[in-house]
């Protein structure tokens, strides 16, 4: 019984777009202790958050989001593909991943934008080998589609919602 409740809870959480947790005020998002920003990236135009119409025990809802974004470093020397996982991969094969379920959520400055996030890094390699945390801040757009139906007729449909954000990659000092 306990396992079924856990599975049911996990199935419901993604529906609704952002998170099952209560986001904290963005003023509480601070640099992680003992960390410094190693890389600063900004999304390029045509970056999107992808939502998929799914069914759960609670009904139908938009699951996700899953990113499909290109990011450029502030010095314009490094381009990174950000995709489902979440993962960030540079052209030279450097990669860092995170576990979306362990993300801490913060309210965005713009109420019509996806949450700000703090994500612990895992499996960093190459140029990202020392990355320990990733922050997503200064978001615009990317929220759950409210003007598109998600029901039995639209099951499996995907919506790509434009968004922009700044990503900060942290390493130890």
C-alpha angles and dihedrals in degrees: 000000000000091000091051091053091050092050091047091050092049091048092054100045099075094051111094095043112253118044147316091232129081109257118233123232110276089237086073093061104101136165107279111258113272092009134115132194108263098171132022117195133182125200117250122227116285093036110145146187111224121216124190125203107238139169126229135163087278093057132254126337146147111274123202145357104229115179127230103179142144115216130195125204118243090250089051091234100108130052119192132190113220114198146153115316084049097268137157116204128184124209091255091059096259107147141178126185136189139193109250091202090064094050119122111224127217130186112259121237087238111057089209093061138083117268124275110247143204110204127183112231121237133181095011116180142173113001089358095052094115098041111125104169138018125204125198109202141155092042126182125185124340098116126143112288106256097176095057123080119238110193140116092296091054099040108144094015115140130212122199111209120193116237142163131205146157118242122203119197113203131205132178117277 
